[in-house]
């Protein structure tokens, strides 16, 4: 039976942590040793925790682990071990008490009887430590919960800030889009106005111009003899200037008619080519040109504009011929959903630096030796772009030019190229 003194010593161990070290020493001395260590098995981690807050690393040492296993396996063991620091070697005796608690006594000559009494009181100590551990664990969990809540709050705030930034970006983008739509609408409107203006101006100018040219010709016819040579020359200049102006106005009229989206439909490019060639028959004969062509497919186009496009390119090929009679070939190469149609000539060619410029309005590379208003290729580009394609030139000065454009193939059309 434990006496009051033993009970008091054991009870002292379970009191608060600051006096526990001294209580352990007093109990050790009562048991005939110099120091005492109780190792209580940890429910969760299956390791023995030191009852007195000694560094846990102490028990990770191989010798300590072997010692404790031996104590648990054989109820008692003795060994030379480092305690409480690595450099202090001490004789350790260990017993297994109730609930697998290991009681280690250092040095001295412990009394076996007293050790057994203390061992029987171990459940009291274990219970006290169990309570303490539960409190510590609960505090740990509360701390973790608090930290988690804090982190969650921080995360929520960060997310909220990202959401606000995104919202601001979306608002800005929407405003951007609205502004762009306004600009596009303005541009569309001013384009239409300009188009209308060009058409009306060109159309209305035709009539007075015809009057000027017609009456100048009449004057020349009836009164040529009444005029001196200067007067005759002035009237000739008025007529040729008027004719040139007529050419420009006609070009402008045609150009301004190529407007708005085309109502496209399956169009036989071969038929369009035949019509263009028929319109140019006299020029072909006049120049002694040879025109050959591949079979052209059915495309998604607009017949009148396609004829105009081919006619412009063919008429340029005839006009800008070299010393030899023109040899013109129209080819077609299908790829995926579109066809590349090319008009190749053996004419004077175009320097690479002008190959983009010639598609601009009123852009001419030659003077009066070649008639023209500089609007043909601008009209071609406009037609091609409105048909959803693009147009380009491959050419070498003196070796001829190849004008190519793409145009969508009609759906379900059997490509003939
Ligand atoms: P134009 O009425 O002067 O023919 P275009 O717009 O049709 O106007 O052509 C613009 C310029 O591009 C022409 O003045 C000419 O210098 C050049 N050009 C067009 N087609 C050819 C061609 N097949 N070969 C060489 N030069 C060409």
Short mmCIF file of C-alpha atoms and ligand atoms in Angstrom, two decimals:
data_model
loop_
_atom_site.label_atom_id
_atom_site.label_comp_id
_atom_site.label_asym_id
_atom_site.label_seq_id
_atom_site.Cartn_x
_atom_site.Cartn_y
_atom_site.Cartn_z
CA UNK A 1 0.00 0.00 0.00
CA UNK A 2 1.35 3.44 -0.78
CA UNK A 3 1.95 5.65 2.21
CA UNK A 4 0.93 9.31 2.37
CA UNK A 5 4.39 10.51 1.50
CA UNK A 6 4.53 8.41 -1.67
CA UNK A 7 1.08 9.65 -2.65
CA UNK A 8 2.13 13.25 -2.07
CA UNK A 9 5.26 12.80 -4.19
CA UNK A 10 3.26 11.23 -7.03
CA UNK A 11 0.56 13.90 -6.75
CA UNK A 12 3.25 16.61 -6.99
CA UNK A 13 4.19 15.24 -10.38
CA UNK A 14 0.72 15.89 -11.73
CA UNK A 15 0.66 19.53 -10.69
CA UNK A 16 1.62 22.40 -12.95
CA UNK A 17 4.50 22.02 -15.34
CA UNK A 18 6.89 24.52 -13.69
CA UNK A 19 7.36 22.45 -10.51
CA UNK A 20 7.29 19.09 -12.24
CA UNK A 21 11.04 18.84 -12.75
CA UNK A 22 11.73 19.20 -9.01
CA UNK A 23 8.90 16.79 -8.19
CA UNK A 24 10.44 14.22 -10.53
CA UNK A 25 13.81 14.56 -8.80
CA UNK A 26 12.26 14.22 -5.33
CA UNK A 27 10.37 11.12 -6.39
CA UNK A 28 13.57 9.71 -7.95
CA UNK A 29 15.47 10.23 -4.72
CA UNK A 30 12.66 8.60 -2.76
CA UNK A 31 13.05 5.62 -5.08
CA UNK A 32 16.85 5.54 -4.54
CA UNK A 33 17.91 7.10 -7.84
CA UNK A 34 19.13 10.52 -9.02
CA UNK A 35 16.57 11.32 -11.65
CA UNK A 36 13.38 9.96 -13.09
CA UNK A 37 11.69 9.94 -16.42
CA UNK A 38 8.23 8.66 -17.23
CA UNK A 39 7.41 7.78 -20.83
CA UNK A 40 3.70 7.72 -21.48
CA UNK A 41 2.50 6.01 -24.70
CA UNK A 42 0.89 8.34 -27.13
CA UNK A 43 -2.50 7.11 -28.27
CA UNK A 44 -2.32 8.87 -31.58
CA UNK A 45 1.29 8.59 -32.62
CA UNK A 46 2.18 5.25 -31.05
CA UNK A 47 5.34 6.66 -29.49
CA UNK A 48 6.25 7.34 -25.89
CA UNK A 49 6.05 10.94 -24.87
CA UNK A 50 8.27 12.20 -22.07
CA UNK A 51 6.17 13.19 -19.14
CA UNK A 52 8.37 16.10 -18.18
CA UNK A 53 8.71 18.01 -21.39
CA UNK A 54 12.17 16.75 -22.30
CA UNK A 55 13.07 17.20 -25.92
CA UNK A 56 11.45 14.50 -27.94
CA UNK A 57 14.55 14.12 -30.11
CA UNK A 58 16.19 12.49 -27.12
CA UNK A 59 14.11 9.38 -27.73
CA UNK A 60 14.66 9.23 -31.43
CA UNK A 61 18.22 8.03 -30.83
CA UNK A 62 18.68 4.41 -31.80
CA UNK A 63 19.97 3.40 -28.33
CA UNK A 64 17.01 5.00 -26.59
CA UNK A 65 14.55 3.31 -28.98
CA UNK A 66 16.19 -0.07 -28.46
CA UNK A 67 16.18 0.47 -24.70
CA UNK A 68 12.48 1.33 -24.57
CA UNK A 69 11.54 -1.60 -26.82
CA UNK A 70 13.53 -3.88 -24.55
CA UNK A 71 11.80 -2.51 -21.43
CA UNK A 72 8.36 -2.99 -23.01
CA UNK A 73 9.28 -6.44 -24.31
CA UNK A 74 10.97 -7.75 -21.16
CA UNK A 75 9.35 -5.62 -18.39
CA UNK A 76 12.81 -4.44 -17.32
CA UNK A 77 16.07 -3.31 -18.96
CA UNK A 78 19.28 -1.57 -18.01
CA UNK A 79 21.59 0.43 -20.31
CA UNK A 80 24.17 3.22 -20.47
CA UNK A 81 22.38 6.17 -22.11
CA UNK A 82 22.77 9.89 -22.76
CA UNK A 83 20.55 11.90 -20.45
CA UNK A 84 19.48 14.67 -20.20
CA UNK A 85 22.04 15.89 -22.80
CA UNK A 86 23.95 13.98 -25.41
CA UNK A 87 27.25 14.33 -23.56
CA UNK A 88 26.01 13.04 -20.18
CA UNK A 89 26.14 9.24 -20.02
CA UNK A 90 24.10 7.69 -17.22
CA UNK A 91 22.94 4.31 -16.10
CA UNK A 92 19.30 3.98 -16.94
CA UNK A 93 17.00 1.34 -15.47
CA UNK A 94 13.57 0.98 -16.98
CA UNK A 95 10.37 -0.78 -15.79
CA UNK A 96 7.03 -1.21 -17.47
CA UNK A 97 4.20 0.03 -15.30
CA UNK A 98 0.43 0.03 -15.78
CA UNK A 99 -0.76 0.99 -19.28
CA UNK A 100 2.66 0.47 -20.88
CA UNK A 101 4.07 3.51 -19.15
CA UNK A 102 7.86 3.21 -18.97
CA UNK A 103 9.48 4.41 -15.77
CA UNK A 104 13.22 5.13 -16.16
CA UNK A 105 15.44 5.78 -13.17
CA UNK A 106 18.94 7.16 -13.59
CA UNK A 107 21.95 6.09 -11.52
CA UNK A 108 21.76 5.17 -7.79
CA UNK A 109 20.40 1.87 -6.48
CA UNK A 110 16.61 2.05 -6.83
CA UNK A 111 14.45 0.14 -4.37
CA UNK A 112 12.41 -2.39 -6.27
CA UNK A 113 9.56 -2.31 -3.71
CA UNK A 114 9.16 1.43 -3.96
CA UNK A 115 9.35 1.31 -7.72
CA UNK A 116 6.49 -1.18 -7.75
CA UNK A 117 4.38 1.02 -5.50
CA UNK A 118 4.96 4.04 -7.69
CA UNK A 119 4.26 1.92 -10.76
CA UNK A 120 0.87 0.99 -9.34
CA UNK A 121 0.05 4.69 -8.99
CA UNK A 122 0.96 5.43 -12.58
CA UNK A 123 -2.69 5.44 -13.87
CA UNK A 124 -3.19 8.59 -11.76
CA UNK A 125 -0.31 10.32 -13.51
CA UNK A 126 -1.36 9.06 -16.94
CA UNK A 127 -4.86 10.39 -16.39
CA UNK A 128 -3.48 13.80 -15.41
CA UNK A 129 -1.27 13.91 -18.51
CA UNK A 130 -4.08 12.65 -20.69
CA UNK A 131 -6.20 15.63 -19.55
CA UNK A 132 -3.32 17.97 -20.14
CA UNK A 133 -2.71 16.60 -23.60
CA UNK A 134 -6.39 16.83 -24.51
CA UNK A 135 -6.34 20.49 -23.49
CA UNK A 136 -3.17 21.12 -25.52
CA UNK A 137 -4.58 19.32 -28.53
CA UNK A 138 -7.85 21.23 -28.30
CA UNK A 139 -5.89 24.48 -28.06
CA UNK A 140 -3.86 23.38 -31.11
CA UNK A 141 -7.01 22.59 -33.04
CA UNK A 142 -8.52 25.93 -32.06
CA UNK A 143 -5.36 27.66 -33.23
CA UNK A 144 -5.42 25.79 -36.54
CA UNK A 145 -9.10 26.62 -36.96
CA UNK A 146 -8.36 30.25 -36.21
CA UNK A 147 -5.47 30.32 -38.68
CA UNK A 148 -7.60 28.56 -41.30
CA UNK A 149 -10.39 31.07 -40.80
CA UNK A 150 -7.86 33.88 -41.09
CA UNK A 151 -6.41 32.39 -44.28
CA UNK A 152 -9.91 31.84 -45.68
CA UNK A 153 -10.73 35.48 -44.94
CA UNK A 154 -7.52 36.62 -46.66
CA UNK A 155 -8.31 34.38 -49.64
CA UNK A 156 -11.86 35.69 -49.82
CA UNK A 157 -10.55 39.26 -49.76
CA UNK A 158 -7.99 38.47 -52.48
CA UNK A 159 -10.71 36.81 -54.59
CA UNK A 160 -12.98 39.75 -54.03
CA UNK A 161 -10.28 42.14 -55.17
CA UNK A 162 -9.63 40.01 -58.30
CA UNK A 163 -13.39 39.94 -58.95
CA UNK A 164 -13.57 43.73 -58.61
CA UNK A 165 -10.59 44.14 -60.98
CA UNK A 166 -12.20 41.76 -63.48
CA UNK A 167 -15.47 43.63 -63.22
CA UNK A 168 -13.64 46.91 -63.89
CA UNK A 169 -11.85 45.33 -66.88
CA UNK A 170 -15.13 43.99 -68.24
CA UNK A 171 -16.74 47.42 -67.91
CA UNK A 172 -13.76 49.02 -69.69
CA UNK A 173 -13.88 46.38 -72.43
CA UNK A 174 -17.60 46.86 -72.89
CA UNK A 175 -17.06 50.60 -73.15
CA UNK A 176 -14.24 49.89 -75.65
CA UNK A 177 -16.52 47.70 -77.73
CA UNK A 178 -19.32 50.29 -77.65
CA UNK A 179 -16.85 52.99 -78.71
CA UNK A 180 -15.53 50.80 -81.52
CA UNK A 181 -19.07 50.05 -82.66
CA UNK A 182 -19.83 53.80 -82.66
CA UNK A 183 -16.68 54.49 -84.71
CA UNK A 184 -17.50 51.65 -87.11
CA UNK A 185 -21.05 52.94 -87.55
CA UNK A 186 -19.71 56.48 -88.17
CA UNK A 187 -17.21 55.12 -90.66
CA UNK A 188 -19.87 53.07 -92.41
CA UNK A 189 -22.11 56.14 -92.62
CA UNK A 190 -19.39 58.42 -93.95
CA UNK A 191 -18.33 55.72 -96.44
CA UNK A 192 -21.88 55.46 -97.73
CA UNK A 193 -22.13 59.28 -97.93
CA UNK A 194 -18.85 59.46 -99.83
CA UNK A 195 -19.92 56.69 -102.14
CA UNK A 196 -23.20 58.45 -102.84
CA UNK A 197 -21.40 61.74 -103.34
CA UNK A 198 -18.94 60.19 -105.83
CA UNK A 199 -21.76 58.55 -107.73
CA UNK A 200 -23.97 61.65 -107.90
CA UNK A 201 -21.05 63.93 -108.79
CA UNK A 202 -19.84 61.57 -111.53
CA UNK A 203 -23.31 60.98 -112.85
CA UNK A 204 -24.34 64.66 -112.89
CA UNK A 205 -21.04 65.79 -114.40
CA UNK A 206 -21.51 63.55 -117.41
CA UNK A 207 -24.28 65.67 -118.90
CA UNK A 208 -22.54 69.12 -118.93
CA UNK A 209 -19.35 67.43 -120.06
CA UNK A 210 -21.10 65.83 -123.00
CA UNK A 211 -22.45 69.29 -123.92
CA UNK A 212 -18.95 70.83 -123.78
CA UNK A 213 -17.37 68.08 -125.88
CA UNK A 214 -20.31 67.94 -128.32
CA UNK A 215 -20.46 71.69 -128.95
CA UNK A 216 -16.68 71.99 -129.18
CA UNK A 217 -16.75 69.31 -131.87
CA UNK A 218 -19.59 71.15 -133.64
CA UNK A 219 -17.63 74.39 -133.49
CA UNK A 220 -14.63 72.66 -135.04
CA UNK A 221 -16.73 71.10 -137.73
CA UNK A 222 -18.63 74.22 -138.75
CA UNK A 223 -16.22 77.02 -138.07
CA UNK A 224 -12.77 75.43 -138.43
CA UNK A 225 -12.01 77.60 -141.46
CA UNK A 226 -13.12 80.75 -139.66
CA UNK A 227 -10.57 80.15 -136.92
CA UNK A 228 -6.83 80.70 -137.11
CA UNK A 229 -4.48 77.86 -136.19
CA UNK A 230 -4.34 78.90 -132.48
CA UNK A 231 -8.14 78.88 -132.25
CA UNK A 232 -8.28 75.44 -133.88
CA UNK A 233 -5.63 74.10 -131.50
CA UNK A 234 -7.46 75.49 -128.47
CA UNK A 235 -10.66 73.78 -129.52
CA UNK A 236 -8.79 70.49 -130.13
CA UNK A 237 -7.40 70.75 -126.61
CA UNK A 238 -10.88 71.37 -125.18
CA UNK A 239 -12.17 68.24 -126.96
CA UNK A 240 -9.28 65.98 -125.86
CA UNK A 241 -9.43 67.35 -122.31
CA UNK A 242 -13.17 66.75 -122.26
CA UNK A 243 -12.72 63.18 -123.52
CA UNK A 244 -10.10 62.49 -120.87
CA UNK A 245 -12.41 63.88 -118.22
CA UNK A 246 -15.19 61.68 -119.53
CA UNK A 247 -12.92 58.66 -119.13
CA UNK A 248 -12.12 59.64 -115.54
CA UNK A 249 -15.76 60.24 -114.69
CA UNK A 250 -16.80 56.91 -116.19
CA UNK A 251 -14.09 55.13 -114.18
CA UNK A 252 -15.26 56.88 -111.04
CA UNK A 253 -18.84 55.97 -111.75
CA UNK A 254 -17.95 52.31 -112.15
CA UNK A 255 -15.78 52.40 -109.03
CA UNK A 256 -18.51 53.97 -106.92
CA UNK A 257 -21.01 51.40 -108.16
CA UNK A 258 -18.93 48.64 -106.57
CA UNK A 259 -20.38 49.23 -103.14
CA UNK A 260 -22.18 47.50 -100.31
CA UNK A 261 -22.14 43.74 -99.78
CA UNK A 262 -22.83 41.80 -102.97
CA UNK A 263 -25.75 39.41 -103.25
CA UNK A 264 -23.54 36.45 -104.10
CA UNK A 265 -24.77 33.26 -105.75
CA UNK A 266 -23.18 30.28 -107.51
CA UNK A 267 -21.63 31.82 -110.60
CA UNK A 268 -19.91 29.97 -113.41
CA UNK A 269 -16.54 31.66 -113.70
CA UNK A 270 -16.08 30.02 -117.12
CA UNK A 271 -19.20 31.77 -118.46
CA UNK A 272 -18.08 35.08 -116.92
CA UNK A 273 -14.71 34.70 -118.68
CA UNK A 274 -16.42 34.04 -122.04
CA UNK A 275 -18.50 37.22 -121.68
CA UNK A 276 -15.43 39.29 -120.75
CA UNK A 277 -13.57 37.91 -123.78
CA UNK A 278 -16.54 38.65 -126.03
CA UNK A 279 -16.58 42.28 -124.83
CA UNK A 280 -12.87 42.55 -125.61
CA UNK A 281 -13.00 40.77 -128.97
CA UNK A 282 -12.14 43.79 -131.09
CA UNK A 283 -9.18 44.70 -128.85
CA UNK A 284 -7.96 41.11 -128.98
CA UNK A 285 -8.13 41.09 -132.75
CA UNK A 286 -6.57 44.55 -133.00
CA UNK A 287 -3.56 43.55 -130.91
CA UNK A 288 -3.19 40.07 -132.43
CA UNK A 289 -3.38 38.57 -128.95
CA UNK A 290 -3.64 34.87 -128.16
CA UNK A 291 -5.79 34.14 -125.13
CA UNK A 292 -5.89 30.67 -123.60
CA UNK A 293 -7.53 29.48 -120.40
CA UNK A 294 -8.08 26.55 -118.04
CA UNK A 295 -11.55 25.29 -117.16
CA UNK A 296 -12.89 27.63 -114.49
CA UNK A 297 -15.10 26.37 -111.64
CA UNK A 298 -18.44 27.57 -110.29
CA UNK A 299 -17.70 30.15 -107.62
CA UNK A 300 -19.69 32.06 -105.05
CA UNK A 301 -19.82 35.43 -106.76
CA UNK A 302 -21.84 38.10 -108.49
CA UNK A 303 -21.90 37.68 -112.30
CA UNK A 304 -21.68 41.35 -113.37
CA UNK A 305 -18.83 42.11 -110.96
CA UNK A 306 -16.96 38.93 -111.87
CA UNK A 307 -17.16 39.83 -115.58
CA UNK A 308 -15.96 43.37 -114.78
CA UNK A 309 -13.06 42.02 -112.73
CA UNK A 310 -11.89 39.63 -115.46
CA UNK A 311 -12.43 42.26 -118.13
CA UNK A 312 -10.30 44.83 -116.27
CA UNK A 313 -7.43 42.38 -115.84
CA UNK A 314 -7.62 41.13 -119.43
CA UNK A 315 -7.86 44.63 -120.86
CA UNK A 316 -4.76 45.68 -118.87
CA UNK A 317 -2.94 42.58 -120.15
CA UNK A 318 -3.78 43.68 -123.69
CA UNK A 319 -2.98 47.36 -123.03
CA UNK A 320 0.36 46.99 -121.25
CA UNK A 321 1.79 44.67 -123.89
CA UNK A 322 5.42 44.63 -124.94
CA UNK A 323 6.93 44.45 -128.38
CA UNK A 324 5.48 41.01 -129.10
CA UNK A 325 1.79 40.28 -129.64
CA UNK A 326 0.13 39.59 -126.29
CA UNK A 327 -0.02 36.00 -125.03
CA UNK A 328 -2.48 35.76 -122.18
CA UNK A 329 -3.36 32.71 -120.11
CA UNK A 330 -6.14 32.50 -117.51
CA UNK A 331 -5.54 29.70 -115.01
CA UNK A 332 -7.44 28.31 -112.04
CA UNK A 333 -6.06 26.43 -109.03
CA UNK A 334 -8.49 25.14 -106.41
CA UNK A 335 -7.46 24.84 -102.77
CA UNK A 336 -9.84 23.90 -99.95
CA UNK A 337 -12.93 26.05 -100.27
CA UNK A 338 -11.56 28.65 -102.68
CA UNK A 339 -10.02 28.98 -106.11
CA UNK A 340 -7.07 31.12 -107.21
CA UNK A 341 -7.74 32.60 -110.64
CA UNK A 342 -4.74 34.18 -112.39
CA UNK A 343 -4.39 36.28 -115.52
CA UNK A 344 -0.86 36.03 -116.88
CA UNK A 345 0.54 38.18 -119.68
CA UNK A 346 3.85 38.62 -121.47
CA UNK A 347 3.71 42.41 -121.28
CA UNK A 348 5.93 45.17 -119.92
CA UNK A 349 5.73 44.04 -116.29
CA UNK A 350 5.67 46.06 -113.06
CA UNK A 351 8.58 46.86 -110.75
CA UNK A 352 8.19 45.13 -107.35
CA UNK A 353 8.06 48.45 -105.47
CA UNK A 354 4.91 49.48 -107.35
CA UNK A 355 3.10 46.16 -107.07
CA UNK A 356 1.02 47.30 -104.09
CA UNK A 357 0.68 50.93 -105.08
CA UNK A 358 -1.06 50.22 -108.41
CA UNK A 359 -4.18 49.06 -106.53
CA UNK A 360 -4.68 52.60 -105.16
CA UNK A 361 -7.11 55.18 -106.65
CA UNK A 362 -5.77 57.10 -109.69
CA UNK A 363 -2.41 55.32 -109.49
CA UNK A 364 -0.80 55.10 -112.92
CA UNK A 365 2.77 54.13 -113.67
CA UNK A 366 2.69 55.38 -117.23
CA UNK A 367 1.90 58.61 -118.99
CA UNK A 368 -0.27 59.39 -121.97
CA UNK A 369 1.37 56.64 -124.06
CA UNK A 370 -1.17 54.31 -122.43
CA UNK A 371 -4.74 55.59 -122.03
CA UNK A 372 -6.38 55.06 -118.68
CA UNK A 373 -7.79 56.66 -115.56
CA UNK A 374 -5.88 54.70 -112.90
CA UNK A 375 -9.08 53.24 -111.50
CA UNK A 376 -9.16 49.75 -113.05
CA UNK A 377 -7.09 47.91 -110.45
CA UNK A 378 -8.65 49.86 -107.55
CA UNK A 379 -12.01 48.62 -108.83
CA UNK A 380 -10.63 45.06 -109.11
CA UNK A 381 -9.43 45.08 -105.51
CA UNK A 382 -12.75 46.43 -104.32
CA UNK A 383 -14.65 43.70 -106.15
CA UNK A 384 -12.37 40.91 -104.87
CA UNK A 385 -12.53 42.11 -101.28
CA UNK A 386 -16.30 42.33 -101.40
CA UNK A 387 -16.38 38.76 -102.66
CA UNK A 388 -14.28 37.72 -99.67
CA UNK A 389 -10.95 37.22 -101.45
CA UNK A 390 -7.63 38.97 -102.00
CA UNK A 391 -5.67 40.07 -105.03
CA UNK A 392 -1.93 40.31 -105.70
CA UNK A 393 0.69 40.62 -108.41
CA UNK A 394 3.75 38.61 -109.38
CA UNK A 395 5.73 40.38 -112.06
CA UNK A 396 9.13 41.17 -113.51
CA UNK A 397 9.83 44.20 -115.64
CA UNK A 398 10.00 43.15 -119.29
CA UNK A 399 8.85 39.60 -118.56
CA UNK A 400 5.13 40.04 -118.00
CA UNK A 401 2.77 40.07 -115.04
CA UNK A 402 0.54 37.60 -113.28
CA UNK A 403 -2.50 39.04 -111.47
CA UNK A 404 -4.07 36.49 -109.10
CA UNK A 405 -7.16 36.68 -106.95
CA UNK A 406 -8.97 34.26 -104.68
CA UNK A 407 -12.70 33.70 -104.64
CA UNK A 408 -14.78 31.19 -102.64
CA UNK A 409 -15.94 28.07 -104.45
CA UNK A 410 -19.71 27.56 -104.54
CA UNK A 411 -20.89 25.00 -101.99
CA UNK A 412 -21.24 21.52 -103.53
CA UNK A 413 -19.66 22.76 -106.75
CA UNK A 414 -17.45 20.16 -108.36
CA UNK A 415 -14.12 21.91 -108.68
CA UNK A 416 -12.93 21.84 -112.23
CA UNK A 417 -9.39 22.71 -111.24
P1 LIG B 1 -5.22 52.25 -115.91
O1 LIG B 1 -6.53 52.83 -116.19
O2 LIG B 1 -4.10 53.22 -115.90
O3 LIG B 1 -4.92 51.03 -116.67
P2 LIG B 1 -5.25 50.49 -113.63
O4 LIG B 1 -5.71 50.78 -112.24
O5 LIG B 1 -5.92 49.44 -114.37
O6 LIG B 1 -5.31 51.87 -114.37
O7 LIG B 1 -3.73 50.16 -113.54
C1 LIG B 1 -2.89 50.96 -112.76
C2 LIG B 1 -1.50 50.93 -113.30
O8 LIG B 1 -0.93 49.66 -113.16
C3 LIG B 1 -1.47 51.17 -114.77
O9 LIG B 1 -1.42 52.56 -115.07
C4 LIG B 1 -0.20 50.47 -115.21
O10 LIG B 1 0.88 51.31 -115.02
C5 LIG B 1 -0.11 49.30 -114.25
N1 LIG B 1 -0.61 48.06 -114.83
C6 LIG B 1 -1.86 47.54 -114.70
N2 LIG B 1 -1.94 46.34 -115.33
C7 LIG B 1 -0.72 46.08 -115.85
C8 LIG B 1 -0.17 45.00 -116.62
N3 LIG B 1 -0.88 43.94 -116.96
N4 LIG B 1 1.12 45.10 -116.97
C9 LIG B 1 1.88 46.16 -116.62
N5 LIG B 1 1.41 47.21 -115.91
C10 LIG B 1 0.12 47.17 -115.52
#
